[in-house]
PDB file of C-alpha atoms and ligand atoms in Angstrom:
ATOM      1  CA  MET A   1       6.474  46.767  22.342  1.00  0.00           C
ATOM      2  CA  THR A   2       3.449  46.514  19.472  1.00  0.00           C
ATOM      3  CA  LEU A   3       0.409  46.384  21.217  1.00  0.00           C
ATOM      4  CA  VAL A   4      -3.290  46.037  19.803  1.00  0.00           C
ATOM      5  CA  LEU A   5      -5.525  48.101  22.925  1.00  0.00           C
ATOM      6  CA  GLU A   6      -8.816  47.213  20.560  1.00  0.00           C
ATOM      7  CA  ASN A   7      -9.077  44.461  22.638  1.00  0.00           C
ATOM      8  CA  PRO A   8     -12.891  44.085  22.248  1.00  0.00           C
ATOM      9  CA  THR A   9     -13.762  43.306  26.522  1.00  0.00           C
ATOM     10  CA  ALA A  10     -12.346  46.911  26.247  1.00  0.00           C
ATOM     11  CA  ARG A  11     -14.433  48.789  24.226  1.00  0.00           C
ATOM     12  CA  VAL A  12     -17.112  50.233  26.652  1.00  0.00           C
ATOM     13  CA  LYS A  13     -19.743  52.814  26.344  1.00  0.00           C
ATOM     14  CA  TRP A  14     -19.567  54.512  29.084  1.00  0.00           C
ATOM     15  CA  LEU A  15     -15.788  55.690  28.522  1.00  0.00           C
ATOM     16  CA  ALA A  16     -14.806  59.391  26.532  1.00  0.00           C
ATOM     17  CA  ALA A  17     -11.480  58.054  25.429  1.00  0.00           C
ATOM     18  CA  PRO A  18      -9.652  54.779  25.520  1.00  0.00           C
ATOM     19  CA  SER A  19      -6.219  53.921  27.903  1.00  0.00           C
ATOM     20  CA  SER A  20      -2.939  54.482  26.506  1.00  0.00           C
ATOM     21  CA  VAL A  21      -0.063  52.152  25.976  1.00  0.00           C
ATOM     22  CA  SER A  22       1.731  53.924  28.597  1.00  0.00           C
ATOM     23  CA  TRP A  23      -0.480  53.515  31.013  1.00  0.00           C
ATOM     24  CA  LEU A  24      -0.173  49.456  30.381  1.00  0.00           C
ATOM     25  CA  GLU A  25       3.360  49.584  30.099  1.00  0.00           C
ATOM     26  CA  GLN A  26       3.749  51.729  33.427  1.00  0.00           C
ATOM     27  CA  ALA A  27       1.241  48.989  35.068  1.00  0.00           C
ATOM     28  CA  ASN A  28       3.338  45.983  33.574  1.00  0.00           C
ATOM     29  CA  GLY A  29       6.523  47.881  34.754  1.00  0.00           C
ATOM     30  CA  LEU A  30       5.306  48.029  38.255  1.00  0.00           C
ATOM     31  CA  PRO A  31       2.009  45.076  38.959  1.00  0.00           C
ATOM     32  CA  GLU A  32       2.791  44.509  42.551  1.00  0.00           C
ATOM     33  CA  LEU A  33       2.025  48.365  43.055  1.00  0.00           C
ATOM     34  CA  VAL A  34      -1.021  48.155  40.919  1.00  0.00           C
ATOM     35  CA  LEU A  35      -2.239  44.881  42.360  1.00  0.00           C
ATOM     36  CA  ILE A  36      -2.166  46.510  46.174  1.00  0.00           C
ATOM     37  CA  ASP A  37      -3.839  49.741  44.605  1.00  0.00           C
ATOM     38  CA  HIS A  38      -6.320  47.062  43.516  1.00  0.00           C
ATOM     39  CA  ALA A  39      -6.915  45.950  46.658  1.00  0.00           C
ATOM     40  CA  HIS A  40      -7.752  49.282  47.919  1.00  0.00           C
ATOM     41  CA  CYS A  41      -9.953  49.936  44.835  1.00  0.00           C
ATOM     42  CA  GLU A  42     -12.102  46.236  45.847  1.00  0.00           C
ATOM     43  CA  ARG A  43     -12.253  47.750  49.346  1.00  0.00           C
ATOM     44  CA  LYS A  44     -13.446  51.263  48.464  1.00  0.00           C
ATOM     45  CA  ALA A  45     -16.021  49.811  45.801  1.00  0.00           C
ATOM     46  CA  ALA A  46     -17.608  48.150  48.742  1.00  0.00           C
ATOM     47  CA  GLY A  47     -17.407  51.460  50.424  1.00  0.00           C
ATOM     48  CA  VAL A  48     -19.369  53.269  48.145  1.00  0.00           C
ATOM     49  CA  ALA A  49     -22.296  50.471  47.466  1.00  0.00           C
ATOM     50  CA  LEU A  50     -22.526  50.540  51.081  1.00  0.00           C
ATOM     51  CA  GLN A  51     -22.315  54.679  51.662  1.00  0.00           C
ATOM     52  CA  LEU A  52     -25.277  54.849  48.961  1.00  0.00           C
ATOM     53  CA  MET A  53     -27.170  52.281  50.665  1.00  0.00           C
ATOM     54  CA  PHE A  54     -26.901  54.824  54.402  1.00  0.00           C
ATOM     55  CA  ARG A  55     -27.406  57.816  52.380  1.00  0.00           C
ATOM     56  CA  TYR A  56     -30.663  56.565  50.912  1.00  0.00           C
ATOM     57  CA  PRO A  57     -31.768  54.073  53.533  1.00  0.00           C
ATOM     58  CA  SER A  58     -35.530  53.754  52.809  1.00  0.00           C
ATOM     59  CA  ASP A  59     -34.911  53.190  48.580  1.00  0.00           C
ATOM     60  CA  GLU A  60     -35.935  49.324  48.752  1.00  0.00           C
ATOM     61  CA  GLY A  61     -34.457  49.023  44.893  1.00  0.00           C
ATOM     62  CA  LEU A  62     -31.339  50.351  45.881  1.00  0.00           C
ATOM     63  CA  GLY A  63     -30.855  48.421  48.740  1.00  0.00           C
ATOM     64  CA  ALA A  64     -31.678  44.888  46.610  1.00  0.00           C
ATOM     65  CA  LEU A  65     -29.107  45.879  44.215  1.00  0.00           C
ATOM     66  CA  LEU A  66     -26.185  47.449  45.983  1.00  0.00           C
ATOM     67  CA  SER A  67     -26.046  44.949  48.694  1.00  0.00           C
ATOM     68  CA  PRO A  68     -24.968  42.339  46.840  1.00  0.00           C
ATOM     69  CA  LEU A  69     -22.870  44.894  44.524  1.00  0.00           C
ATOM     70  CA  ALA A  70     -20.965  45.341  48.111  1.00  0.00           C
ATOM     71  CA  ARG A  71     -20.651  42.028  48.874  1.00  0.00           C
ATOM     72  CA  GLU A  72     -19.210  41.011  45.339  1.00  0.00           C
ATOM     73  CA  GLU A  73     -16.878  43.716  46.045  1.00  0.00           C
ATOM     74  CA  LEU A  74     -15.180  42.266  49.053  1.00  0.00           C
ATOM     75  CA  GLU A  75     -14.810  38.741  48.079  1.00  0.00           C
ATOM     76  CA  HIS A  76     -12.989  40.470  44.948  1.00  0.00           C
ATOM     77  CA  PHE A  77     -10.845  42.270  47.733  1.00  0.00           C
ATOM     78  CA  GLU A  78     -10.429  38.794  50.043  1.00  0.00           C
ATOM     79  CA  LEU A  79      -9.532  37.721  46.333  1.00  0.00           C
ATOM     80  CA  VAL A  80      -6.558  39.844  45.608  1.00  0.00           C
ATOM     81  CA  LEU A  81      -5.480  39.896  49.655  1.00  0.00           C
ATOM     82  CA  GLY A  82      -5.260  36.348  49.661  1.00  0.00           C
ATOM     83  CA  LEU A  83      -2.517  36.936  46.360  1.00  0.00           C
ATOM     84  CA  LEU A  84      -0.881  39.661  47.988  1.00  0.00           C
ATOM     85  CA  GLN A  85      -0.560  37.586  51.058  1.00  0.00           C
ATOM     86  CA  ARG A  86       0.467  34.005  49.033  1.00  0.00           C
ATOM     87  CA  ARG A  87       3.282  36.665  47.395  1.00  0.00           C
ATOM     88  CA  GLY A  88       4.482  37.910  50.977  1.00  0.00           C
ATOM     89  CA  MET A  89       3.201  41.587  50.268  1.00  0.00           C
ATOM     90  CA  ALA A  90       1.789  43.797  52.778  1.00  0.00           C
ATOM     91  CA  LEU A  91      -1.471  45.858  51.977  1.00  0.00           C
ATOM     92  CA  ARG A  92       0.529  48.947  52.835  1.00  0.00           C
ATOM     93  CA  PRO A  93      -1.251  52.670  52.237  1.00  0.00           C
ATOM     94  CA  LEU A  94      -0.759  53.912  49.040  1.00  0.00           C
ATOM     95  CA  PRO A  95      -1.107  57.754  48.409  1.00  0.00           C
ATOM     96  CA  ALA A  96      -4.341  57.589  45.992  1.00  0.00           C
ATOM     97  CA  PRO A  97      -4.051  59.440  41.970  1.00  0.00           C
ATOM     98  CA  VAL A  98      -6.825  62.860  41.991  1.00  0.00           C
ATOM     99  CA  TYR A  99      -9.137  60.459  39.927  1.00  0.00           C
ATOM    100  CA  GLY A 100     -11.298  60.200  43.098  1.00  0.00           C
ATOM    101  CA  ALA A 101     -11.375  63.697  44.227  1.00  0.00           C
ATOM    102  CA  SER A 102     -11.809  64.760  40.940  1.00  0.00           C
ATOM    103  CA  LEU A 103     -14.749  62.681  39.966  1.00  0.00           C
ATOM    104  CA  THR A 104     -16.209  63.014  43.163  1.00  0.00           C
ATOM    105  CA  ALA A 105     -15.656  67.013  42.852  1.00  0.00           C
ATOM    106  CA  ALA A 106     -18.164  67.288  39.507  1.00  0.00           C
ATOM    107  CA  VAL A 107     -20.917  65.443  41.811  1.00  0.00           C
ATOM    108  CA  ARG A 108     -23.726  68.081  42.005  1.00  0.00           C
ATOM    109  CA  LYS A 109     -24.634  69.074  46.180  1.00  0.00           C
ATOM    110  CA  GLY A 110     -28.694  68.938  45.545  1.00  0.00           C
ATOM    111  CA  GLU A 111     -31.160  66.044  45.618  1.00  0.00           C
ATOM    112  CA  PRO A 112     -31.791  64.763  43.131  1.00  0.00           C
ATOM    113  CA  GLU A 113     -29.077  65.031  40.784  1.00  0.00           C
ATOM    114  CA  ARG A 114     -26.475  64.415  44.004  1.00  0.00           C
ATOM    115  CA  MET A 115     -28.053  60.627  43.260  1.00  0.00           C
ATOM    116  CA  LEU A 116     -27.824  60.753  39.786  1.00  0.00           C
ATOM    117  CA  ASP A 117     -23.844  62.185  39.981  1.00  0.00           C
ATOM    118  CA  SER A 118     -23.147  59.581  42.458  1.00  0.00           C
ATOM    119  CA  PHE A 119     -24.525  56.467  40.462  1.00  0.00           C
ATOM    120  CA  LEU A 120     -22.409  57.659  37.223  1.00  0.00           C
ATOM    121  CA  VAL A 121     -19.180  58.706  39.277  1.00  0.00           C
ATOM    122  CA  ALA A 122     -19.599  55.180  40.474  1.00  0.00           C
ATOM    123  CA  GLY A 123     -20.340  53.547  36.815  1.00  0.00           C
ATOM    124  CA  LEU A 124     -17.512  55.436  35.159  1.00  0.00           C
ATOM    125  CA  ILE A 125     -14.895  54.373  38.074  1.00  0.00           C
ATOM    126  CA  GLU A 126     -16.499  50.577  37.465  1.00  0.00           C
ATOM    127  CA  ALA A 127     -15.599  50.902  33.942  1.00  0.00           C
ATOM    128  CA  ARG A 128     -12.447  52.102  33.762  1.00  0.00           C
ATOM    129  CA  SER A 129     -11.733  49.496  35.822  1.00  0.00           C
ATOM    130  CA  HIS A 130     -13.073  47.265  34.223  1.00  0.00           C
ATOM    131  CA  GLU A 131     -11.216  48.682  30.819  1.00  0.00           C
ATOM    132  CA  ARG A 132      -7.826  48.274  32.401  1.00  0.00           C
ATOM    133  CA  MET A 133      -8.433  44.580  34.034  1.00  0.00           C
ATOM    134  CA  ALA A 134      -8.995  43.962  30.356  1.00  0.00           C
ATOM    135  CA  LEU A 135      -5.229  45.090  29.105  1.00  0.00           C
ATOM    136  CA  LEU A 136      -3.651  43.493  32.283  1.00  0.00           C
ATOM    137  CA  ALA A 137      -5.800  40.592  31.724  1.00  0.00           C
ATOM    138  CA  ALA A 138      -4.400  40.150  28.036  1.00  0.00           C
ATOM    139  CA  HIS A 139      -1.387  41.857  28.449  1.00  0.00           C
ATOM    140  CA  SER A 140       0.412  40.738  31.850  1.00  0.00           C
ATOM    141  CA  PRO A 141       3.411  39.094  31.224  1.00  0.00           C
ATOM    142  CA  ASP A 142       2.438  37.058  34.790  1.00  0.00           C
ATOM    143  CA  PRO A 143       0.117  34.170  33.898  1.00  0.00           C
ATOM    144  CA  GLU A 144      -1.726  34.353  37.404  1.00  0.00           C
ATOM    145  CA  LEU A 145      -2.373  38.069  37.014  1.00  0.00           C
ATOM    146  CA  ARG A 146      -3.734  37.679  33.543  1.00  0.00           C
ATOM    147  CA  ALA A 147      -5.605  34.471  35.224  1.00  0.00           C
ATOM    148  CA  LEU A 148      -6.886  36.600  37.767  1.00  0.00           C
ATOM    149  CA  TYR A 149      -7.651  40.224  36.144  1.00  0.00           C
ATOM    150  CA  GLY A 150      -9.366  37.949  33.477  1.00  0.00           C
ATOM    151  CA  GLU A 151     -11.794  35.964  36.527  1.00  0.00           C
ATOM    152  CA  LEU A 152     -12.630  39.822  37.905  1.00  0.00           C
ATOM    153  CA  LEU A 153     -13.910  40.785  34.366  1.00  0.00           C
ATOM    154  CA  ALA A 154     -17.556  39.149  34.361  1.00  0.00           C
ATOM    155  CA  SER A 155     -18.178  41.340  37.082  1.00  0.00           C
ATOM    156  CA  GLU A 156     -17.169  44.378  37.025  1.00  0.00           C
ATOM    157  CA  ALA A 157     -18.852  44.387  33.732  1.00  0.00           C
ATOM    158  CA  ARG A 158     -22.125  44.042  35.957  1.00  0.00           C
ATOM    159  CA  HIS A 159     -21.339  45.982  38.111  1.00  0.00           C
ATOM    160  CA  PHE A 160     -21.267  49.091  35.624  1.00  0.00           C
ATOM    161  CA  GLY A 161     -24.522  47.603  34.137  1.00  0.00           C
ATOM    162  CA  LEU A 162     -25.963  47.646  37.701  1.00  0.00           C
ATOM    163  CA  TYR A 163     -25.488  51.667  38.190  1.00  0.00           C
ATOM    164  CA  TRP A 164     -26.707  52.238  34.580  1.00  0.00           C
ATOM    165  CA  CYS A 165     -30.007  50.385  35.371  1.00  0.00           C
ATOM    166  CA  LEU A 166     -30.169  52.567  38.709  1.00  0.00           C
ATOM    167  CA  CYS A 167     -29.889  55.702  36.869  1.00  0.00           C
ATOM    168  CA  GLU A 168     -32.109  55.153  34.116  1.00  0.00           C
ATOM    169  CA  GLU A 169     -34.761  53.447  36.344  1.00  0.00           C
ATOM    170  CA  ARG A 170     -34.933  56.916  38.188  1.00  0.00           C
ATOM    171  CA  PHE A 171     -34.024  59.314  35.584  1.00  0.00           C
ATOM    172  CA  GLY A 172     -34.581  58.153  32.368  1.00  0.00           C
ATOM    173  CA  ARG A 173     -32.431  57.254  29.499  1.00  0.00           C
ATOM    174  CA  GLU A 174     -32.512  60.597  28.201  1.00  0.00           C
ATOM    175  CA  ALA A 175     -31.439  62.602  31.311  1.00  0.00           C
ATOM    176  CA  THR A 176     -28.729  59.964  32.411  1.00  0.00           C
ATOM    177  CA  VAL A 177     -26.902  59.929  28.860  1.00  0.00           C
ATOM    178  CA  ALA A 178     -26.607  63.642  28.810  1.00  0.00           C
ATOM    179  CA  ARG A 179     -25.271  63.894  32.348  1.00  0.00           C
ATOM    180  CA  LEU A 180     -23.281  60.532  31.434  1.00  0.00           C
ATOM    181  CA  GLU A 181     -21.473  62.727  28.605  1.00  0.00           C
ATOM    182  CA  GLU A 182     -20.120  65.632  30.899  1.00  0.00           C
ATOM    183  CA  LEU A 183     -18.781  63.514  33.623  1.00  0.00           C
ATOM    184  CA  ALA A 184     -17.041  61.310  31.331  1.00  0.00           C
ATOM    185  CA  ALA A 185     -15.259  63.722  30.040  1.00  0.00           C
ATOM    186  CA  VAL A 186     -14.465  65.045  33.480  1.00  0.00           C
ATOM    187  CA  GLU A 187     -13.136  61.510  33.505  1.00  0.00           C
ATOM    188  CA  VAL A 188     -10.489  61.353  30.616  1.00  0.00           C
ATOM    189  CA  GLU A 189      -9.826  64.980  32.300  1.00  0.00           C
ATOM    190  CA  ALA A 190      -8.601  63.395  35.104  1.00  0.00           C
ATOM    191  CA  LEU A 191      -7.102  60.810  33.372  1.00  0.00           C
ATOM    192  CA  SER A 192      -4.848  63.417  31.133  1.00  0.00           C
ATOM    193  CA  GLY A 193      -1.268  64.236  31.370  1.00  0.00           C
ATOM    194  CA  GLU A 194       2.071  62.637  32.309  1.00  0.00           C
ATOM    195  CA  LEU A 195       2.892  60.320  35.228  1.00  0.00           C
ATOM    196  CA  ALA A 196       5.392  61.992  37.004  1.00  0.00           C
ATOM    197  CA  ASN A 197       7.134  59.299  38.314  1.00  0.00           C
ATOM    198  CA  PRO A 198       6.920  55.655  37.991  1.00  0.00           C
ATOM    199  CA  ASP A 199       6.184  55.340  41.402  1.00  0.00           C
ATOM    200  CA  ALA A 200       3.021  56.743  40.828  1.00  0.00           C
ATOM    201  CA  VAL A 201       0.944  54.288  38.541  1.00  0.00           C
ATOM    202  CA  ARG A 202      -2.444  53.231  39.890  1.00  0.00           C
ATOM    203  CA  MET A 203      -5.081  51.310  38.756  1.00  0.00           C
ATOM    204  CA  HIS A 204      -6.723  54.734  38.059  1.00  0.00           C
ATOM    205  CA  SER A 205      -3.484  56.886  37.262  1.00  0.00           C
ATOM    206  CA  VAL A 206      -3.290  59.158  34.189  1.00  0.00           C
ATOM    207  CA  GLY A 207      -2.468  57.488  30.652  1.00  0.00           C
ATOM    208  CA  VAL A 208      -5.521  57.978  28.038  1.00  0.00           C
ATOM    209  CA  VAL A 209      -5.087  58.793  24.155  1.00  0.00           C
ATOM    210  CA  LEU A 210      -7.512  61.908  23.410  1.00  0.00           C
ATOM    211  CA  ARG A 211      -9.172  61.755  20.088  1.00  0.00           C
TER     212      ARG A 211
HETATM  213 FE1  LIG B   1     -16.620  46.145  41.114  1.00  0.00          FE
END
């Protein structure tokens, strides 16, 4: 299988390394598993947005951006859930890859560092989702999945842009870029290595090209 991964929509400045062809092949090998995981990702992304609003309840600017974000993530969840149901598939629980936990572990405990790190981690997850959805939108053998991922792409790009804005407004560009570089390295580390078995493929399972 020869693939060109330099899809322009997949090139995102947040990410320190691009996803590998192996990840794409593994994902295309078990598309329904990735779809179930994707539904969980949208549900969790809505949860993260709400969690941040609850953690900083008096920050109006934060609420103004995160409330519509949470709603949009839930709309995506419903969209994916609808497709699962049409295909007679249950939203069964899946063991999550270590990805999320590795990133959360890198969030510093004290404020305001915790806020910056939380925004950057949320943005990195969105950026990786966007990059991988762009690959699936271009290369999934299933036309319905290509259409679904294609439809979600534009909003995913807005999502990491939004987290970028929250960081820049509050912490300035220089501090944001410096910390982003560190966390982007953690993100790539979390995606490094070989997949243990095909059933472990997820939207955020291992598979990056290290330079
Ligand atoms: Fe999103």
